[in-house]
Short mmCIF file of C-alpha atoms in Angstrom, two decimals:
data_model
loop_
_atom_site.label_atom_id
_atom_site.label_comp_id
_atom_site.label_asym_id
_atom_site.label_seq_id
_atom_site.Cartn_x
_atom_site.Cartn_y
_atom_site.Cartn_z
CA MET S 1 74.28 67.42 106.26
CA LYS S 2 76.88 69.62 104.55
CA LYS S 3 76.57 67.62 101.32
CA PHE S 4 72.79 68.04 101.48
CA CYS S 5 73.10 71.81 101.91
CA ILE S 6 75.46 72.11 98.96
CA LEU S 7 73.22 69.93 96.80
CA PHE S 8 70.20 71.99 97.82
CA LEU S 9 71.96 75.22 96.88
CA PHE S 10 73.03 73.79 93.52
CA THR S 11 69.49 72.60 92.84
CA CYS S 12 68.00 75.99 93.68
CA VAL S 13 70.35 77.79 91.32
CA SER S 14 69.85 75.21 88.58
CA CYS S 15 66.09 75.63 88.77
CA ILE S 16 66.34 79.33 88.00
CA SER S 17 65.85 79.87 84.27
CA SER S 18 67.93 83.05 84.34
CA PRO S 19 70.31 82.70 87.31
CA THR S 20 71.67 85.78 88.96
CA ALA S 21 75.39 86.36 89.21
CA GLN S 22 75.02 86.45 92.99
CA ASP S 23 73.43 82.99 93.08
CA ILE S 24 76.19 81.56 90.89
CA VAL S 25 79.02 83.09 92.89
CA ASP S 26 77.48 82.01 96.21
CA ALA S 27 77.27 78.43 94.93
CA ALA S 28 80.81 78.55 93.55
CA ILE S 29 82.30 79.83 96.81
CA LYS S 30 80.44 77.15 98.76
CA ALA S 31 81.58 74.40 96.38
CA SER S 32 85.21 75.57 96.52
CA GLY S 33 85.33 75.61 100.33
CA ALA S 34 87.04 79.00 100.03
CA LYS S 35 84.88 80.57 102.74
CA LYS S 36 86.95 78.61 105.27
CA LEU S 37 89.86 80.89 104.42
CA LYS S 38 88.08 83.81 106.14
CA ASN S 39 89.42 82.42 109.42
CA ALA S 40 92.58 80.56 108.51
CA THR S 41 96.29 80.64 107.89
CA ALA S 42 97.92 79.36 104.72
CA SER S 43 101.24 79.34 102.93
CA PHE S 44 102.60 78.46 99.50
CA THR S 45 105.53 79.03 97.18
CA PHE S 46 105.06 80.79 93.85
CA ARG S 47 107.97 81.11 91.41
CA GLY S 48 110.53 80.61 94.15
CA THR S 49 108.98 83.17 96.50
CA ASP S 50 107.25 82.22 99.75
CA TYR S 51 103.86 83.63 100.71
CA ALA S 52 102.08 83.43 104.06
CA TYR S 53 98.42 84.26 104.57
CA GLN S 54 96.62 85.07 107.84
CA PHE S 55 92.97 86.10 107.97
CA ARG S 56 90.76 86.40 111.03
CA ASN S 57 87.60 88.38 111.74
CA GLY S 58 88.14 90.76 108.82
CA SER S 59 91.79 91.48 109.60
CA TYR S 60 94.46 90.09 107.31
CA ARG S 61 98.22 89.82 107.14
CA TYR S 62 100.01 88.73 103.96
CA ILE S 63 103.75 88.08 104.05
CA ARG S 64 106.01 87.69 101.01
CA THR S 65 109.54 86.45 101.65
CA GLN S 66 112.24 86.36 98.99
CA ILE S 67 116.03 86.33 98.73
CA ASP S 68 117.69 88.88 96.44
CA SER S 69 120.80 88.37 94.30
CA LEU S 70 123.05 89.46 97.19
CA GLY S 71 121.56 86.94 99.61
CA ASN S 72 119.48 89.48 101.53
CA GLU S 73 116.13 88.36 102.91
CA ILE S 74 113.40 90.75 101.79
CA GLN S 75 110.06 90.49 103.55
CA ASP S 76 106.98 92.48 102.58
CA VAL S 77 104.22 92.52 105.19
CA LEU S 78 100.80 93.72 104.01
CA VAL S 79 98.02 94.38 106.52
CA ASN S 80 94.63 96.05 106.10
CA THR S 81 95.99 99.60 106.11
CA SER S 82 99.60 99.50 104.97
CA LEU S 83 102.63 97.61 103.67
CA SER S 84 106.02 97.43 105.39
CA ARG S 85 109.27 96.15 103.90
CA PHE S 86 112.03 94.54 105.95
CA VAL S 87 115.53 93.72 104.70
CA ASN S 88 117.32 91.21 106.91
CA GLY S 89 114.83 92.07 109.64
CA ASN S 90 115.34 95.84 109.43
CA LEU S 91 112.46 98.13 108.49
CA VAL S 92 113.05 100.04 105.25
CA GLN S 93 111.40 103.38 104.55
CA LEU S 94 109.44 103.33 101.27
CA ASP S 95 108.14 106.20 99.19
CA GLN S 96 104.47 106.12 98.25
CA GLU S 97 105.10 104.86 94.72
CA LYS S 98 107.08 101.83 95.87
CA GLU S 99 104.69 101.00 98.69
CA THR S 100 101.77 101.08 96.26
CA ALA S 101 103.62 98.86 93.78
CA TYR S 102 104.65 96.28 96.40
CA ARG S 103 101.17 96.27 97.90
CA ALA S 104 99.59 95.58 94.52
CA SER S 105 102.10 92.84 93.75
CA VAL S 106 101.60 90.95 97.02
CA ASN S 107 97.83 91.35 96.95
CA SER S 108 97.59 90.15 93.34
CA VAL S 109 99.26 86.80 94.04
CA ILE S 110 97.07 86.15 97.09
CA TYR S 111 93.96 87.24 95.18
CA PHE S 112 94.45 84.77 92.35
CA ALA S 113 95.58 81.96 94.64
CA PHE S 114 92.34 81.88 96.61
CA LEU S 115 89.65 82.67 94.05
CA PRO S 116 86.64 82.64 94.07
CA LEU S 117 86.78 83.73 97.74
CA TRP S 118 86.90 87.46 97.01
CA LEU S 119 83.98 87.66 94.58
CA ASN S 120 81.56 88.71 97.31
CA ASP S 121 83.67 91.63 98.54
CA ALA S 122 81.83 94.92 98.95
CA ALA S 123 83.57 96.63 96.01
CA VAL S 124 82.76 93.82 93.55
CA ASN S 125 80.03 94.27 90.93
CA LYS S 126 78.79 91.06 89.30
CA ALA S 127 76.68 90.49 86.19
CA TYR S 128 75.45 87.24 84.67
CA ILE S 129 76.25 87.21 80.94
CA ASP S 130 75.22 83.89 79.40
CA GLN S 131 75.81 80.16 79.25
CA VAL S 132 78.81 79.06 77.18
CA ASP S 133 79.94 75.62 76.02
CA ILE S 134 83.68 74.95 76.37
CA LYS S 135 85.29 71.55 75.79
CA GLY S 136 82.00 69.70 76.08
CA LYS S 137 80.86 71.38 79.30
CA THR S 138 78.38 74.20 79.89
CA TYR S 139 79.42 77.20 81.95
CA TYR S 140 77.81 80.23 83.53
CA LYS S 141 79.71 83.28 82.32
CA VAL S 142 79.93 86.07 84.90
CA LYS S 143 81.42 89.54 84.48
CA VAL S 144 83.10 91.31 87.41
CA THR S 145 84.02 94.98 87.76
CA PHE S 146 85.10 96.98 90.82
CA ASP S 147 84.15 100.20 92.56
CA ALA S 148 86.89 102.78 92.87
CA ASP S 149 86.26 102.89 96.62
CA GLY S 150 87.66 99.64 97.99
CA GLY S 151 88.54 98.17 94.61
CA GLY S 152 92.31 98.50 95.02
CA GLU S 153 94.91 100.08 92.78
CA ASP S 154 93.70 98.10 89.76
CA TYR S 155 89.98 98.75 90.24
CA GLU S 156 89.55 99.53 86.52
CA ASP S 157 90.46 95.95 85.52
CA ILE S 158 87.60 93.84 84.19
CA PHE S 159 87.26 90.11 84.88
CA TYR S 160 85.21 87.26 83.46
CA TYR S 161 84.66 83.91 85.16
CA TRP S 162 83.28 80.64 83.84
CA PHE S 163 81.57 78.36 86.39
CA ASP S 164 80.52 74.79 85.57
CA THR S 165 76.70 74.65 85.58
CA GLU S 166 76.75 71.27 87.32
CA ASP S 167 79.34 71.51 90.10
CA TYR S 168 80.14 75.27 90.05
CA SER S 169 83.88 74.73 89.65
CA MET S 170 85.68 77.84 88.41
CA ASP S 171 87.45 76.29 85.41
CA TYR S 172 88.33 79.46 83.49
CA LEU S 173 88.87 83.14 84.12
CA ALA S 174 89.99 86.10 82.03
CA TYR S 175 90.85 89.71 82.64
CA SER S 176 92.06 92.89 81.01
CA TYR S 177 94.78 95.04 82.50
CA ASN S 178 96.19 98.48 81.86
CA GLU S 179 99.55 99.04 83.55
CA ASP S 180 102.34 101.56 83.11
CA ASP S 181 104.31 98.98 81.13
CA GLY S 182 101.45 98.03 78.83
CA LYS S 183 97.94 96.68 78.54
CA GLY S 184 96.44 93.42 77.37
CA ILE S 185 94.16 90.44 77.94
CA ARG S 186 94.85 87.18 79.74
CA PHE S 187 92.84 83.93 79.80
CA ARG S 188 93.50 81.21 82.39
CA GLU S 189 92.54 77.55 82.28
CA ALA S 190 92.53 75.70 85.59
CA TYR S 191 94.38 72.41 86.02
CA HIS S 192 95.90 70.35 88.84
CA THR S 193 92.83 70.95 90.96
CA ARG S 194 93.21 69.54 94.47
CA LYS S 195 91.50 69.88 97.84
CA ILE S 196 93.55 70.89 100.88
CA LYS S 197 91.77 70.97 104.24
CA GLY S 198 88.49 71.22 102.35
CA VAL S 199 89.61 74.16 100.17
CA ILE S 200 89.97 73.82 96.40
CA ILE S 201 93.40 74.94 95.15
CA GLN S 202 94.14 75.20 91.42
CA ASP S 203 97.02 75.91 89.09
CA TYR S 204 96.49 77.63 85.74
CA LEU S 205 97.66 77.69 82.17
CA ASN S 206 97.98 81.38 81.32
CA TYR S 207 97.17 82.37 77.72
CA LYS S 208 97.22 85.53 75.64
CA PRO S 209 95.65 86.22 72.23
CA VAL S 210 97.78 85.38 69.20
CA ASP S 211 96.40 88.57 67.63
CA GLU S 212 95.75 91.20 70.31
CA ASN S 213 93.48 93.15 67.97
CA LYS S 214 91.28 90.28 66.80
CA PHE S 215 89.42 89.40 70.01
CA SER S 216 88.09 91.63 72.78
CA LEU S 217 87.87 90.53 76.40
CA GLU S 218 84.11 90.05 76.04
CA ILE S 219 84.60 87.21 73.54
CA ILE S 220 87.96 85.84 74.68
CA ASP S 221 86.30 82.47 75.36
CA GLN S 222 85.56 82.24 71.64
CA ALA S 223 89.25 82.79 70.95
CA PHE S 224 90.10 79.91 73.30
CA ILE S 225 87.59 77.61 71.60
CA ALA S 226 88.99 78.58 68.18
CA ASN S 227 92.61 77.93 69.29
CA GLU S 228 93.43 81.61 68.81
CA LEU S 229 95.30 81.85 72.12
CA GLU S 230 98.93 81.01 72.83
CA LEU S 231 100.37 79.73 76.09
CA LEU S 232 102.27 82.50 77.85
CA SER S 233 103.12 80.96 81.21
CA VAL S 234 102.16 78.41 83.84
CA ILE S 235 100.80 79.54 87.21
CA GLU S 236 101.80 76.91 89.79
CA LEU S 237 101.42 77.02 93.56
CA GLU S 238 103.83 74.71 95.38
CA ASN S 239 104.03 73.51 98.99
CA VAL S 240 100.47 74.67 99.71
CA LYS S 241 99.43 74.40 103.35
CA VAL S 242 96.11 75.45 104.87
CA ASN S 243 95.18 75.58 108.56
CA ILE S 244 91.57 76.36 109.36
#
């Protein structure tokens, strides 16, 4: 029955000559199984740091645990309204600047780990751009921006996503950023796609333009096709566990 429902949704979207971004994202979230994460716990390791994820009935709790150079255990706990830092189990008082920075850092890792789950959040604005051919496959290209209210500290960032027109896999994404330490464009290519408890988890090859001034974010897919991007890093999630 579930397979029939997914197939039916895919067919409905495919029959639309000019699909809406909402239709595409709905199909992609359903295909990824990510909606299950709305009531789930999960954990993974990213670059030697452990992350724990708890989400139930709209309330969430993200925990980042790391060991500093002195052997101290540092744990950042992010809930809906605030972030708290503990060092060796003791609460540390943070100024607003540090709390904001730690909150953004923890949230960013969780956000990317479980895409496309968040693309139906209230602060998200979606727009269908076009169909694009990449490596012999055709993709729906969708642009995402954010409202200031509810869009987080980086609400001015702009994202693009490429969804396979046949199975709605999210094979590529790109974004622009403007931070205190610089600005730029990143393009990610998914690999090592696996399903854990019915949820698609992916790792990414993270690219940047060879010439930052030659390609804008809007046409960064053309830069990828033309081999005008260089590999910057690899985004790997290890020891992934999901409990629905």
